[in-house]
Short mmCIF file of C-alpha atoms in Angstrom, two decimals:
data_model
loop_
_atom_site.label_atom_id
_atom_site.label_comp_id
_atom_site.label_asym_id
_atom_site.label_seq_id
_atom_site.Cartn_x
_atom_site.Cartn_y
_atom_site.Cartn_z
CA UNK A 1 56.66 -134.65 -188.31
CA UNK A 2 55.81 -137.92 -187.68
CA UNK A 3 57.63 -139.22 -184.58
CA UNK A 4 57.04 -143.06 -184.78
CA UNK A 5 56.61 -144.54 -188.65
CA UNK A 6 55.21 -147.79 -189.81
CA UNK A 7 56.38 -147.93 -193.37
CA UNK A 8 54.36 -150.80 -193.96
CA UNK A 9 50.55 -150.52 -194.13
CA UNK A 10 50.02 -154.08 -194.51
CA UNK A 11 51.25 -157.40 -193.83
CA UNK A 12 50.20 -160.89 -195.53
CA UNK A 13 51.82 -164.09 -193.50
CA UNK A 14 51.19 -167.98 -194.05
CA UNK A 15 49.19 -169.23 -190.53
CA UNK A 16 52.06 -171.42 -188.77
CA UNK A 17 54.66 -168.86 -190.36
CA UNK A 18 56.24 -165.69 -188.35
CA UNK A 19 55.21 -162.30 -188.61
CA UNK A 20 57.65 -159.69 -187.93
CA UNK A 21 56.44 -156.31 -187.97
CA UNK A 22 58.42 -153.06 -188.28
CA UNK A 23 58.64 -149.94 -186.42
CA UNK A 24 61.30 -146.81 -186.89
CA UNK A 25 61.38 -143.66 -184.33
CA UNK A 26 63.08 -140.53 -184.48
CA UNK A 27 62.97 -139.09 -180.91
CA UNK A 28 65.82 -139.76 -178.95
CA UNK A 29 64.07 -139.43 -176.05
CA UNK A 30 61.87 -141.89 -175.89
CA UNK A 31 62.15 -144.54 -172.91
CA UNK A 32 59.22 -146.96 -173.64
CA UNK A 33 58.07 -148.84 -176.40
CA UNK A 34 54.55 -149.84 -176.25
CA UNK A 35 52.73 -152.68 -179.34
CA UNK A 36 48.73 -152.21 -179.69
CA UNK A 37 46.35 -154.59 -181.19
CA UNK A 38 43.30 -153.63 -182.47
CA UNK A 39 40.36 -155.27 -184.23
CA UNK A 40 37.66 -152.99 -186.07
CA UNK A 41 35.10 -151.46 -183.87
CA UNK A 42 36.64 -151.69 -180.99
CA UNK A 43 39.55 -150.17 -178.78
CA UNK A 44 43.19 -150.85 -179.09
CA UNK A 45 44.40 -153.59 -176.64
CA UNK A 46 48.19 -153.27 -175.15
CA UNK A 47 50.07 -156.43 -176.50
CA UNK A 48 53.23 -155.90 -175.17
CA UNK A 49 56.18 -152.91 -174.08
CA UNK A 50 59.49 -153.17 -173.70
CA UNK A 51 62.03 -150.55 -171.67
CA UNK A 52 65.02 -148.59 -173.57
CA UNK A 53 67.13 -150.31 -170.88
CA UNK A 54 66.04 -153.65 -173.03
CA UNK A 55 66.95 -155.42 -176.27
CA UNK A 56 64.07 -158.07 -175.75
CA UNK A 57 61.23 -158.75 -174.03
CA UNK A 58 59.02 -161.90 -174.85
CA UNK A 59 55.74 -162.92 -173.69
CA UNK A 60 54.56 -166.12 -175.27
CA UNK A 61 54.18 -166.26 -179.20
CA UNK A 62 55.02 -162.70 -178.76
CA UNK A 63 58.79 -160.77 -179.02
CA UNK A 64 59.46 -156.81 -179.12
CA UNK A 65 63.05 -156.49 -180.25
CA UNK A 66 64.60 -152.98 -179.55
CA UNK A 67 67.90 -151.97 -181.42
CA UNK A 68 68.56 -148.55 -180.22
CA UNK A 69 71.49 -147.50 -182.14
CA UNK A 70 68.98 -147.57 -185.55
CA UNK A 71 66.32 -146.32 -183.61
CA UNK A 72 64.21 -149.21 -184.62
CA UNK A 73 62.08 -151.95 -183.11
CA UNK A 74 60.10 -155.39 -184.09
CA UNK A 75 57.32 -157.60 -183.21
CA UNK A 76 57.51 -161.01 -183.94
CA UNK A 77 54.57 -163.40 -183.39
CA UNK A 78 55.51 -167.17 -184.06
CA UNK A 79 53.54 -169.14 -184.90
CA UNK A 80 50.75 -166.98 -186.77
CA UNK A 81 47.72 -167.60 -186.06
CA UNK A 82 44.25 -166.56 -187.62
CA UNK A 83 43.09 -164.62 -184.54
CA UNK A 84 46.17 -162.32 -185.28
CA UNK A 85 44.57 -160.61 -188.08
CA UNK A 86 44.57 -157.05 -186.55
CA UNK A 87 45.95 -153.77 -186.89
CA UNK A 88 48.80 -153.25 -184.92
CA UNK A 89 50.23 -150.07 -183.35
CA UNK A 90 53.58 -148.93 -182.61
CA UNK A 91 53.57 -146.44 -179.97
CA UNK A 92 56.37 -144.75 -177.88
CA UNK A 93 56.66 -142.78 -174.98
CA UNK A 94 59.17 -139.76 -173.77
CA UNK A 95 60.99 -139.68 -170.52
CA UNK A 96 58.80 -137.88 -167.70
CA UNK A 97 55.82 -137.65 -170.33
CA UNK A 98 52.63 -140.07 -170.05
CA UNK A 99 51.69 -139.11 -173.42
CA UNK A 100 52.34 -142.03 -175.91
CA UNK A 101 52.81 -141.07 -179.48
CA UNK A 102 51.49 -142.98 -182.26
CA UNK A 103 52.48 -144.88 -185.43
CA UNK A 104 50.00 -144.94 -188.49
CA UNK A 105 49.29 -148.78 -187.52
CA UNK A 106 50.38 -152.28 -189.91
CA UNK A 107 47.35 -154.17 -190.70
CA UNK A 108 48.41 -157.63 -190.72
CA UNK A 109 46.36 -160.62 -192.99
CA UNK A 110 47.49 -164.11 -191.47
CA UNK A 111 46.17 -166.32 -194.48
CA UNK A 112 44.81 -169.97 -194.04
CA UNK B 1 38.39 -153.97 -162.13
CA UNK B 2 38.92 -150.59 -163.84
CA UNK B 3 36.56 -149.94 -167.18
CA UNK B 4 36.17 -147.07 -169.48
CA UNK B 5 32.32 -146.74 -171.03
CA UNK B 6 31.48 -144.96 -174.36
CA UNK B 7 28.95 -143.82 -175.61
CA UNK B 8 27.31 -143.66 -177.85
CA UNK B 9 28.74 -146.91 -179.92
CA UNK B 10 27.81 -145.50 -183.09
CA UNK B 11 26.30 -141.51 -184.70
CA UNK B 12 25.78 -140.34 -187.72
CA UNK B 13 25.29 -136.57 -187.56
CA UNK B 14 24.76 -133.67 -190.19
CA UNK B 15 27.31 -131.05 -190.82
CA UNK B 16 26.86 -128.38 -189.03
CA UNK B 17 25.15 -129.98 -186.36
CA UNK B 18 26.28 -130.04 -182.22
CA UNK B 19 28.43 -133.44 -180.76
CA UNK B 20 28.81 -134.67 -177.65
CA UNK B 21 30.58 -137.78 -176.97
CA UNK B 22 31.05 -139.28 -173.65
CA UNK B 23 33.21 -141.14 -171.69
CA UNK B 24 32.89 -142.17 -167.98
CA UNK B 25 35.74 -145.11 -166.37
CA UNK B 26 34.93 -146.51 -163.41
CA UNK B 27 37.26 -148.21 -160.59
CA UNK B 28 39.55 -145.68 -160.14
CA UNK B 29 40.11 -142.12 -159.11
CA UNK B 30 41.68 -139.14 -160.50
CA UNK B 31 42.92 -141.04 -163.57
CA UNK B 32 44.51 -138.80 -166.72
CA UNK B 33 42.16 -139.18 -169.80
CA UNK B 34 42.75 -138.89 -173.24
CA UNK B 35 40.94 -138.50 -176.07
CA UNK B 36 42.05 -140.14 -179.73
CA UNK B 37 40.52 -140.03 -183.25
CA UNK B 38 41.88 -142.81 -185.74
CA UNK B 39 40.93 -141.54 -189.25
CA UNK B 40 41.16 -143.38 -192.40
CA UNK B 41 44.98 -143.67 -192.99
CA UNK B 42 46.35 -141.41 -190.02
CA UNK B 43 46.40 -143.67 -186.88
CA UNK B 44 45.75 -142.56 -184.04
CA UNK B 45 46.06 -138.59 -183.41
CA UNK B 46 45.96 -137.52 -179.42
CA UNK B 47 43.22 -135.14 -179.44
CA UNK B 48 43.36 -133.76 -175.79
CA UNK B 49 44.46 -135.33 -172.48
CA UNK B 50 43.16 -134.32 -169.00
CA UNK B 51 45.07 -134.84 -165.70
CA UNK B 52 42.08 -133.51 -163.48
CA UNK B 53 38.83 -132.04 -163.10
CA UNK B 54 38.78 -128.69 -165.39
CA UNK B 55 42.16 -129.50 -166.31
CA UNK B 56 41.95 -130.16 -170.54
CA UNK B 57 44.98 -129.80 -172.87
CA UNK B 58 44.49 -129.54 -176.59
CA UNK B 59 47.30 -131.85 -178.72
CA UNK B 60 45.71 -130.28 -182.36
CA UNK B 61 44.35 -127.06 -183.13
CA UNK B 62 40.67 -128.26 -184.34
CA UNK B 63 37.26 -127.85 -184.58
CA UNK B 64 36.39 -129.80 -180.91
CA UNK B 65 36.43 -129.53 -177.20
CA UNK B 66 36.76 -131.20 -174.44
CA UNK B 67 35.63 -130.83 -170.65
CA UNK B 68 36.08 -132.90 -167.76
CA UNK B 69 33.39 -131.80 -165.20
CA UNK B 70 33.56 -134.99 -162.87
CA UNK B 71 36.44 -136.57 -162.05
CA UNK B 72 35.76 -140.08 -164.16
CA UNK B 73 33.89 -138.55 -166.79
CA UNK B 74 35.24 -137.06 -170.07
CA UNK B 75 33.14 -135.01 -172.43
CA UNK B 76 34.76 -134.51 -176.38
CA UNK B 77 32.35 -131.79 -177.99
CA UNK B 78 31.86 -129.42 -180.79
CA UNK B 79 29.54 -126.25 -181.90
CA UNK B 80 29.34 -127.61 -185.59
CA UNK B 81 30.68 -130.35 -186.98
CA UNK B 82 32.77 -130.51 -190.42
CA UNK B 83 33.03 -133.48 -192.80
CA UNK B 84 36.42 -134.07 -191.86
CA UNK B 85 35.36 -134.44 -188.03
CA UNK B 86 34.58 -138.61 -189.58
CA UNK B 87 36.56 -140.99 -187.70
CA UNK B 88 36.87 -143.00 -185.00
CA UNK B 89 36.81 -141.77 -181.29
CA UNK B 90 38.36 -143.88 -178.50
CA UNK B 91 39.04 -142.49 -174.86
CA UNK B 92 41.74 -143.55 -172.62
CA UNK B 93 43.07 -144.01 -169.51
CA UNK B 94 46.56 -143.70 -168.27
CA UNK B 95 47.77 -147.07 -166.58
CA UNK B 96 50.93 -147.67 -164.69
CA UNK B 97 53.11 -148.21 -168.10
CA UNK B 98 50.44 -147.79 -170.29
CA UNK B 99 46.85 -146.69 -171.49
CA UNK B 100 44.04 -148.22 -171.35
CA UNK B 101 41.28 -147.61 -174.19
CA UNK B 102 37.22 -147.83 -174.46
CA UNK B 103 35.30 -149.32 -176.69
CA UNK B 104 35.48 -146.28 -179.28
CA UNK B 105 32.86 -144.09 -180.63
CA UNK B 106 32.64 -144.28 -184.97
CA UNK B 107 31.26 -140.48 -186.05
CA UNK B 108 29.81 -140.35 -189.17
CA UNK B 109 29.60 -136.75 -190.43
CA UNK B 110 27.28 -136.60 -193.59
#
């Protein structure tokens, strides 16, 4: 059962343009939301977390939304730019656990 | 500052044949470890996770191991390997709020 999904395996967005990518959860009991980025060959890099006590939490060109109530969260990264082109990972964390779980990763394109 | 070293970067190995990947981090002490594999289409699976020395915890019933004999090194292993053992191996390190991953390992199992 897969705790954290990305439905999307891929994302295609205009450089300049927004990319907004999707996350869903199913466990109640996570407190933490966590966004990797990773390039190929190498190790995931954190990007950016946000608390369950939080609706938004921005760090430059990048936003993690957190709506709680659908049990669903967002990146956003405005503007797009080429260096974006990653995989990105949705991950989550349970209360008093260290262990992050997973999502299946979005591969996003940003095209010139 | 605090690393984490793999090695090797790359192996292509025979089925049926022994594995030993390694992992060493450096700049702190008694740091919880984990080891990940990110196969084709799957993301990234927790493998095993260590909070000390001699202290491993399998996530996945599977064909590997894992030791930690020093306190900043972390050993994934197995007796044979199977086709399906392909992927991409990448240790971690717990943070404050997060984890911290190495370079990664790819296994090739031909």
């Amino acid at each position: 059962d897969q705790q954290v999904k990305q439905n999307s395996p891929s994302l295609s967005v205009q450089e300049g343009r927004i990319s907004i990518l999707n996350c869903d959860y199913t466990n109640s009991m996570f407190d933490y939301f966590l966004w990797y980025k990773k390039y190929p060959a190498e190790g995931p890099t954190f990007l950016i977390s946000i608390s369950s006590i939080k609706d938004k939490n921005e760090d430059g060109r990048f936003t993690v939304f957190l709506n709680k109530s659908a049990k669903h969260l967002s990146l956003h990264i405005v503007p797009s730019q080429p260096g974006d082109s990653a995989v990105y990972f949705c991950a989550a964390r349970i209360v008093g656990d260290d262990k992050i779980i997973f999502g299946k990763g979005t591969r996003l394109h940003i095209l010139p | 500052s605090q690393t984490i070293h793999q090695w090797p970067a790359t192996l292509v190995q025979p089925v049926g044949s022994p594995l030993s990947l390694e992992c060493t981090v450096e700049g702190t002490s008694n740091p919880n470890l984990y080891w990940y594999r990110q196969a084709a289409g799957r993301g990234l699976q927790l493998l095993f996770y260590s909070v000390g020395i001699g202290q491993i915890s399998s996530e996945v019933p599977q064909n590997l191991s894992a030791s930690r004999p020093q306190d900043r090194q972390f050993i994934l292993s197995s007796k044979k390997l199977l086709l399906s053992d392909s992927g991409f191996y990448l240790c971690a390190r717990q943070g404050q709020e997060t984890q911290y991953f190495g370079p990664g390992t790819r296994l090739l199992v031909l």
